[in-house]
Short mmCIF file of C-alpha atoms and ligand atoms in Angstrom, two decimals:
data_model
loop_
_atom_site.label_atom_id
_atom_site.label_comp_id
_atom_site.label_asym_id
_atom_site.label_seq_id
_atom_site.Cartn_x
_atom_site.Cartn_y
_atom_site.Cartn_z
CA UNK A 1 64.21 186.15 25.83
CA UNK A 2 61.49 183.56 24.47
CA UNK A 3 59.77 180.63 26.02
CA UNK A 4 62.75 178.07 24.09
CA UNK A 5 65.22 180.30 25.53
CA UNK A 6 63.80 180.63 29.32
CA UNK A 7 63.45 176.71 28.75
CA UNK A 8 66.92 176.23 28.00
CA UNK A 9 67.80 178.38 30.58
CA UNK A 10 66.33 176.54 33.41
CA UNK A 11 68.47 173.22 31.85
CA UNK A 12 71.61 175.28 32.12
CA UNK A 13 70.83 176.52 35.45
CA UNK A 14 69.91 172.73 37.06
CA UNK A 15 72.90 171.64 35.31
CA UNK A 16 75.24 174.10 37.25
CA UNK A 17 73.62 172.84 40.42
CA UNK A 18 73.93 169.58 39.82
CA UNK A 19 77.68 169.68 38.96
CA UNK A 20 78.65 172.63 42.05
CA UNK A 21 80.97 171.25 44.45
CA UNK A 22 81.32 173.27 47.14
CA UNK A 23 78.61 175.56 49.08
CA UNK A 24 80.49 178.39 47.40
CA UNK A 25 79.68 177.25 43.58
CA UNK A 26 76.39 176.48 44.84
CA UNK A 27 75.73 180.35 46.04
CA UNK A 28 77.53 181.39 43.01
CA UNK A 29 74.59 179.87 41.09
CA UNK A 30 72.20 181.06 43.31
CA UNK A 31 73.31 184.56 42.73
CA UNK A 32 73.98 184.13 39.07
CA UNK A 33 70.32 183.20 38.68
CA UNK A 34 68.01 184.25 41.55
CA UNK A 35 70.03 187.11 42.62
CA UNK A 36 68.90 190.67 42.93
CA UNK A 37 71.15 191.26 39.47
CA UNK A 38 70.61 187.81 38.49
CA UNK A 39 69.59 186.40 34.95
CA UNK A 40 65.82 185.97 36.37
CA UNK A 41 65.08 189.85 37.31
CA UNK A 42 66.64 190.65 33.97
CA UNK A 43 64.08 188.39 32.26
CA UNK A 44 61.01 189.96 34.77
CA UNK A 45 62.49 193.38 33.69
CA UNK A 46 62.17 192.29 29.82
CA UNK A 47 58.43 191.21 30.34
CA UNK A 48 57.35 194.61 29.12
CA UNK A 49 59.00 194.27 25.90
CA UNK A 50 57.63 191.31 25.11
CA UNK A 51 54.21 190.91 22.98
CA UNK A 52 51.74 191.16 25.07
CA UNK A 53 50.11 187.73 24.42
CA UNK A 54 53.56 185.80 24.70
CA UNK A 55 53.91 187.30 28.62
CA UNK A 56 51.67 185.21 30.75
CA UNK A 57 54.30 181.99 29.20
CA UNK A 58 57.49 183.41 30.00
CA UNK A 59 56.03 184.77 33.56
CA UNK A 60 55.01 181.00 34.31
CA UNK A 61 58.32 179.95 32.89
CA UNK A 62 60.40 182.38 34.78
CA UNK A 63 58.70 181.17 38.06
CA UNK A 64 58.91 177.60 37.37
CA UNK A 65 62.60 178.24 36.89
CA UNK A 66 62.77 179.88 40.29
CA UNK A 67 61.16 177.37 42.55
CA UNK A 68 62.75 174.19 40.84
CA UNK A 69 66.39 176.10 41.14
CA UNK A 70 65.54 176.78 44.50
CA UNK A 71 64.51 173.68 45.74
CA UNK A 72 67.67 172.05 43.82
CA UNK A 73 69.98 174.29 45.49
CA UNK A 74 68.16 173.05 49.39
CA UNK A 75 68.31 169.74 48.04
CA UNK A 76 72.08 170.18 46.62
CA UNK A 77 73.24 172.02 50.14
CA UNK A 78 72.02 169.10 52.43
CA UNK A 79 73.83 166.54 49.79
CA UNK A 80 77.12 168.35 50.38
CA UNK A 81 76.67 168.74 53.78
CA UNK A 82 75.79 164.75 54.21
CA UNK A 83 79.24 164.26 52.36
CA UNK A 84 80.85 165.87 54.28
CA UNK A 85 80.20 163.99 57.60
CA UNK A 86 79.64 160.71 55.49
CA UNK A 87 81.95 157.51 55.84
CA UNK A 88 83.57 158.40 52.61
CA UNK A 89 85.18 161.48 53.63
CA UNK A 90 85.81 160.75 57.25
CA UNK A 91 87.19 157.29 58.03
CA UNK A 92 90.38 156.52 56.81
CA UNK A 93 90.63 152.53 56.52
CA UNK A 94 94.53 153.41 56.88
CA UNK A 95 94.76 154.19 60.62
CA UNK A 96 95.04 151.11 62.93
CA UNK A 97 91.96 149.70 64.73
CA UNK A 98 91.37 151.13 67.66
CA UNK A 99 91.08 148.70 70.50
CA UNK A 100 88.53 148.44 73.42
CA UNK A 101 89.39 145.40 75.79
CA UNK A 102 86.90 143.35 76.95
CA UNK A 103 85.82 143.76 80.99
CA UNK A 104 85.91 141.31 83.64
CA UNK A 105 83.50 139.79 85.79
CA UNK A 106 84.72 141.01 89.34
CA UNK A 107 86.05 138.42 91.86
CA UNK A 108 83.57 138.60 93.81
CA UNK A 109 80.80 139.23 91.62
CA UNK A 110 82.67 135.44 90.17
CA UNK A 111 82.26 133.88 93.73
CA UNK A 112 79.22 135.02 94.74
CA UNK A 113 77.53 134.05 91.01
CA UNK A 114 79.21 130.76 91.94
CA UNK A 115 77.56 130.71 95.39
CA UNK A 116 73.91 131.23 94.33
CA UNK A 117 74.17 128.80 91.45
CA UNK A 118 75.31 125.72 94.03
CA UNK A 119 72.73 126.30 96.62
CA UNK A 120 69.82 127.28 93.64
CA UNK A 121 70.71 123.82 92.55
CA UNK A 122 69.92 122.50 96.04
CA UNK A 123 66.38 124.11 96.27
CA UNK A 124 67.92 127.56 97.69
CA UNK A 125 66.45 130.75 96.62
CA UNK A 126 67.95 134.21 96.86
CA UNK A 127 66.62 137.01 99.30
CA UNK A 128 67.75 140.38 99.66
CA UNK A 129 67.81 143.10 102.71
CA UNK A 130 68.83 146.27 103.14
CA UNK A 131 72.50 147.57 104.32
CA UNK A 132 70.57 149.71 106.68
CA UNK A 133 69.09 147.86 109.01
CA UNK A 134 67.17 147.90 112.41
CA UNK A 135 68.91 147.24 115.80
CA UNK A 136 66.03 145.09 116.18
CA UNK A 137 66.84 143.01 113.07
CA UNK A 138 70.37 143.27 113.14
CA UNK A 139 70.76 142.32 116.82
CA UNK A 140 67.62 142.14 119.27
CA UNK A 141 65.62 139.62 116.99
CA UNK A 142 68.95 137.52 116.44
CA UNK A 143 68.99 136.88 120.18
CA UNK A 144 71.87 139.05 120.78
CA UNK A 145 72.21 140.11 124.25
CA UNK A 146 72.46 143.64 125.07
CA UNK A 147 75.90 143.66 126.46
CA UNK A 148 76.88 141.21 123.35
CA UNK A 149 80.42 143.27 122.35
CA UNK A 150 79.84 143.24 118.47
CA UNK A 151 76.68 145.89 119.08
CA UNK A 152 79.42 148.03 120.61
CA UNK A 153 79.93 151.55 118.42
CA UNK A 154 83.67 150.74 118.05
CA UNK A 155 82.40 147.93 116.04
CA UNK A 156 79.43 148.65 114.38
CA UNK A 157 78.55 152.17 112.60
CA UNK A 158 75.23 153.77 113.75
CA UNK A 159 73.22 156.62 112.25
CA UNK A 160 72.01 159.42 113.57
CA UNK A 161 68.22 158.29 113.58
CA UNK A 162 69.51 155.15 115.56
CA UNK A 163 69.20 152.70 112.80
CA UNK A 164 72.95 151.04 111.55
CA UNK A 165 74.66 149.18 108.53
CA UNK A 166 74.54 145.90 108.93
CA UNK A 167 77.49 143.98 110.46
CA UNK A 168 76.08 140.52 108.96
CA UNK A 169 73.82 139.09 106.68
CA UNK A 170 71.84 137.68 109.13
CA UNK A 171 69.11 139.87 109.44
CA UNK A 172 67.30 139.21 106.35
CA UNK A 173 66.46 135.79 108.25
CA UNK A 174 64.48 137.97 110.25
CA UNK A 175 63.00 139.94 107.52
CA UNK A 176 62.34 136.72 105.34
CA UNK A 177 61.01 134.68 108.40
CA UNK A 178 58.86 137.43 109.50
CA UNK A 179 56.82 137.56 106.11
CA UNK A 180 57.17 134.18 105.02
CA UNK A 181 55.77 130.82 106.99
CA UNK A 182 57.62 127.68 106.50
CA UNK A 183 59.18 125.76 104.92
CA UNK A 184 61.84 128.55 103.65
CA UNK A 185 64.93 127.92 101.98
CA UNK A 186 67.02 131.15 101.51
CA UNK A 187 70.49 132.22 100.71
CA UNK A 188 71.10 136.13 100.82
CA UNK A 189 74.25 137.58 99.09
CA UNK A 190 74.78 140.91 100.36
CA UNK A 191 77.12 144.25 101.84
CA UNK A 192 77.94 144.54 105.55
CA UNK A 193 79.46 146.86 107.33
CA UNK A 194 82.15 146.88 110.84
CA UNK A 195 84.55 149.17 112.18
CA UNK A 196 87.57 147.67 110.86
CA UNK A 197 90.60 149.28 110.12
CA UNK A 198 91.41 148.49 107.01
CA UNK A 199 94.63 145.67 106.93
CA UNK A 200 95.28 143.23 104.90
CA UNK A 201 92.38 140.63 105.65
CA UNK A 202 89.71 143.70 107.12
CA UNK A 203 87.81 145.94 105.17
CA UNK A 204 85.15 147.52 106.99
CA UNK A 205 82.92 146.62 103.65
CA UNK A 206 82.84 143.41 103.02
CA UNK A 207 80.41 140.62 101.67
CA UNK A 208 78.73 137.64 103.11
CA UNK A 209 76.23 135.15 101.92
CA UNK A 210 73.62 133.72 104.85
CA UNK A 211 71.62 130.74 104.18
CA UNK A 212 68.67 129.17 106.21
CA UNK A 213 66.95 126.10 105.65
CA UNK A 214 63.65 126.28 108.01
CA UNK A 215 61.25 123.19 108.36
CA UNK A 216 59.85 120.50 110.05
CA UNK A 217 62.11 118.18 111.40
CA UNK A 218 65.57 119.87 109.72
CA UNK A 219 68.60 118.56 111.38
CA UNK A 220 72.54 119.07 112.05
CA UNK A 221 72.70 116.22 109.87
CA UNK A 222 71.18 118.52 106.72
CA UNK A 223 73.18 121.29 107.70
CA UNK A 224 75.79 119.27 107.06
CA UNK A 225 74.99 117.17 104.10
CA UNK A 226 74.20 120.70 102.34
CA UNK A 227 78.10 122.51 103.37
CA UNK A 228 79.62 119.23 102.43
CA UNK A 229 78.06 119.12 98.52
CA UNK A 230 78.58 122.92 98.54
CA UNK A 231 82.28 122.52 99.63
CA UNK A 232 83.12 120.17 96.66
CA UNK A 233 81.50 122.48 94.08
CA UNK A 234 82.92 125.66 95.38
CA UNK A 235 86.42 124.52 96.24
CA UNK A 236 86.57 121.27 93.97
CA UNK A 237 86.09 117.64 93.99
CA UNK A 238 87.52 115.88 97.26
CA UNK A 239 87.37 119.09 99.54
CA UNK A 240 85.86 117.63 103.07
CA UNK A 241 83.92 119.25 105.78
CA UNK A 242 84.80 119.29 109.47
CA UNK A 243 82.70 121.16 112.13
CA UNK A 244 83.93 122.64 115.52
CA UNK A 245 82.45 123.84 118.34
CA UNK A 246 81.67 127.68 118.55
CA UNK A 247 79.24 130.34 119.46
CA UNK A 248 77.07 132.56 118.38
CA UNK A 249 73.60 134.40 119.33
CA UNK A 250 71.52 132.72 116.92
CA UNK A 251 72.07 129.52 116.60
CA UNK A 252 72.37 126.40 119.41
CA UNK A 253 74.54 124.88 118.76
CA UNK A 254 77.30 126.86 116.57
CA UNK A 255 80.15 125.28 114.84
CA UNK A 256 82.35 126.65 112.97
CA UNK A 257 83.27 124.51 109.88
CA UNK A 258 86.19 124.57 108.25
CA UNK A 259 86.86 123.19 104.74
CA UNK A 260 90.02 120.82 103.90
CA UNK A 261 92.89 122.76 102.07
CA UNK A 262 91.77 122.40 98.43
CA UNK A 263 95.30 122.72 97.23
CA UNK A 264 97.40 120.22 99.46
CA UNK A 265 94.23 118.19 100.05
CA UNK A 266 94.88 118.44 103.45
CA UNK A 267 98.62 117.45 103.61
CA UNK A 268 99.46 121.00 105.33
CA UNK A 269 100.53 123.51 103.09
CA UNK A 270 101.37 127.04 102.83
CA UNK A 271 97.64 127.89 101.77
CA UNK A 272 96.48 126.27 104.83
CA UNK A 273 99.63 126.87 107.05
CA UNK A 274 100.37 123.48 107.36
CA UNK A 275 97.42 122.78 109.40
CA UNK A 276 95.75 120.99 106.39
CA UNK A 277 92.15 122.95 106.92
CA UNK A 278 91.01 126.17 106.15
CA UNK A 279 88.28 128.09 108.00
CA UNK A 280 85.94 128.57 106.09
CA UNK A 281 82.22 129.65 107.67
CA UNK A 282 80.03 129.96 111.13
CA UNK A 283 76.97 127.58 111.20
CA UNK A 284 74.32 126.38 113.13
CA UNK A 285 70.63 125.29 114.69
CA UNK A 286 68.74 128.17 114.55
CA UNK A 287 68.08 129.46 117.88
CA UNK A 288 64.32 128.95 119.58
CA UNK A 289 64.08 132.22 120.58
CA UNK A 290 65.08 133.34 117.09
CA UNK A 291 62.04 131.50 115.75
CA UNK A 292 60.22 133.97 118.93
CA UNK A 293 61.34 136.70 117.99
CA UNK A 294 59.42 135.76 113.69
CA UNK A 295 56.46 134.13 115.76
CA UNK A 296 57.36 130.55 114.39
CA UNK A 297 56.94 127.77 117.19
CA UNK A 298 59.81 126.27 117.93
CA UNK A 299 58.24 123.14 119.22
CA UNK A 300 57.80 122.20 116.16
CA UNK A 301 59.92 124.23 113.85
CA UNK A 302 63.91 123.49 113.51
CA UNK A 303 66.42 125.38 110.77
CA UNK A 304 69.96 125.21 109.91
CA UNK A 305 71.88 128.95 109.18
CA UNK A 306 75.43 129.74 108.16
CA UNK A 307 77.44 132.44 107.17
CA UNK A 308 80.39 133.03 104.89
CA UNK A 309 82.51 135.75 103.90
CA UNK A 310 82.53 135.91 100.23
CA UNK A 311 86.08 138.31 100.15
CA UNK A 312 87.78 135.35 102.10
CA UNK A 313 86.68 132.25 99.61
CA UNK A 314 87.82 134.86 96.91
CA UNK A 315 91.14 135.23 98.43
CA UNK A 316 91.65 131.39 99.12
CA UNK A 317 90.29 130.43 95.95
CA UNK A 318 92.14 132.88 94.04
CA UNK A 319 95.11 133.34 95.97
CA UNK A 320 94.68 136.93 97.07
CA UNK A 321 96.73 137.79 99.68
CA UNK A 322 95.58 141.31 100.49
CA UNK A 323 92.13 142.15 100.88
CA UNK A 324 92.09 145.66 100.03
CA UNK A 325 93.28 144.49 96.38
CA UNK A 326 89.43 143.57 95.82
CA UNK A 327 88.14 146.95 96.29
CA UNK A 328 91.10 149.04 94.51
CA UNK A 329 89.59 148.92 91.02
CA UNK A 330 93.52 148.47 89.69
CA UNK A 331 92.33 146.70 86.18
CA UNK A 332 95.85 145.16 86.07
CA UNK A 333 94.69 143.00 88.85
CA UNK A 334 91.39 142.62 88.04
CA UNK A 335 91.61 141.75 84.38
CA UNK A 336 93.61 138.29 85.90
CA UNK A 337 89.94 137.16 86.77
N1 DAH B 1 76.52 136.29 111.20
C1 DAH B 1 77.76 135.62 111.48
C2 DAH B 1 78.90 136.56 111.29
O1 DAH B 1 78.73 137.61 110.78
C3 DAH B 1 77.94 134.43 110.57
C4 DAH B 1 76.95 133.37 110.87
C5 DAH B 1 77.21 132.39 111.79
C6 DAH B 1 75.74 133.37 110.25
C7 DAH B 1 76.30 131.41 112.11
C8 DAH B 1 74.80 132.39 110.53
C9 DAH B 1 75.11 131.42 111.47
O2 DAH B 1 73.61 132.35 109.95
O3 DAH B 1 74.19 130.47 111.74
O4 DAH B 1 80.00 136.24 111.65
#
């Protein structure tokens, strides 16, 4: 075999590679050419019968022909094997779409959004505690007495090391009092925790949102001015405020305030069982020995605080009837949202 020949031989053998298409035309090549039988040990066997002074051409030939076959038949492999995987080959444009529905915001994820963008709007920032709290924070600091019934273990779940979940939001007044001076205007979203057995309006996880207002000179008459705007945003446009008397540890004095019955507008409904309000929140003037227990001075700090349930203004917003629905991830119900 000459040098024209070995030249044309290397086109031929390229050309092969180019046009294989499978993995088993390319290793027929390979073997056709670079095999132990192949075409190029036949042409290395020749050398010897060639003039000498033509040899040290065809040798270079015969080894260029080796390493640019070789490296076509790597880059030819990794080709077919790309093709194989590629878009081409694998989608069919036939088959019908498949379809991923969108999520939902979750109902009370929806409320509570709602929540903290009405009171942000007033000035209110958001503070967070944790669901395992102190007994100090969670009761002794909040003026709770220690015979006070909710501290009781058939109502409140303690740990082992003596801590407990929180049964309110209320503590992280504490915590934000205790590291912050005055003035301080908080809401905090959160988890609590009670011995409930589960029924249609208990869960014993649930959510509330507290809110303090701490300052100089901060009256009954703010506390109320602030639940009546939020009352109309939240529930809609007309929805009143009224306050009764209550108690709790905290605060002096304690109302309770109910909201008027956003769908009869306080006619008496079914919503509002006829009584034309709906109970909405607990309230108050923080206590002075609540300001104590953070080492403000109550002689001349005053504060505001509430607390709302975040599952119940989801239910009577949304007309949820059953509590438990909230927590049952059943996407037919919560795709409604
Ligand atoms: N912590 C109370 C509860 O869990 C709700 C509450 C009432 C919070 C009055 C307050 C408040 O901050 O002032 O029922």
């Amino acid at each position: 075999m000459n040098a024209e020949e070995l030249k044309q031989l290397k086109e031929q053998a390229l050309e092969e590679t180019a046009e294989a298409g499978s993995n088993e035309a390319l290793e027929a090549v390979r073997i056709r050419y670079l095999g132990r039988k192949g075409v190029l040990q036949e042409v290395m066997k020749g050398l010897k019968d060639q003039p000498p002074q033509d040899r040290p051409l065809i040798g270079q030939l015969a080894n260029e022909l080796k390493q640019e076959l070789q490296a076509a038949l790597t880059d030819k492999t990794a080709a077919l094997e790309g093709a194989t995987e590629g878009p081409e080959t694998l989608f069919d444009y036939t088959l019908p779409g498949d379809w991923h529905s969108m999520g939902t915001r979750h109902p009370l994820s929806k409320i509570t959004e709602r929540a903290v963008a009405i009171f942000r709007s007033l000035g209110f920032t958001v503070a967070e505690g944790p669901d395992v709290e102190t007994v100090y924070n969670n009761f002794d600091a909040l003026n709770t007495p220690p015979a006070h019934p909710s501290r009781d273990m058939q109502d409140t779940f303690y740990l082992d090391n003596g801590d407990l979940l929180r049964c309110h939001t209320s503590p992280v007044q504490v915590r934000y009092m205790q590291k912050h001076r005055p003035p301080v205007r908080i809401i905090a979203p959160g988890r609590c925790y009670r011995r409930d057995t589960p029924d249609a309006t208990h869960s014993a996880n649930f959510h509330q949102i507290e809110g303090l207002y701490v300052d100089e000179q901060v009256s009954m008459a703010d506390l109320k001015g602030t639940l009546s705007y939020f009352a109309g945003e939240m529930m809609g446009p007309g929805v009143k405020i009224r306050f009764r008397p209550h108690f709790f540890p905290f605060t002096e004095p304690s109302v309770e305030c109910d909201f008027s019955c956003h769908v009869c507008g306080g006619a008496g409904c079914r919503v509002c069982k006829q009584s034309g309000w709906i109970e909405i929140l607990g309230a108050g003037m923080v206590d002075p020995n609540v300001f104590r227990a953070v080492g403000y001075d109550p002689e001349r700090i005053t504060g505001y605080a509430f607390g709302m349930g975040i599952e119940r203004i989801a239910m009577i917003l949304y007309g949820i009837h059953d509590i438990r629905m909230l927590y049952e991830n059943d996407v037919r119900f919560l795709k409604q949202f």
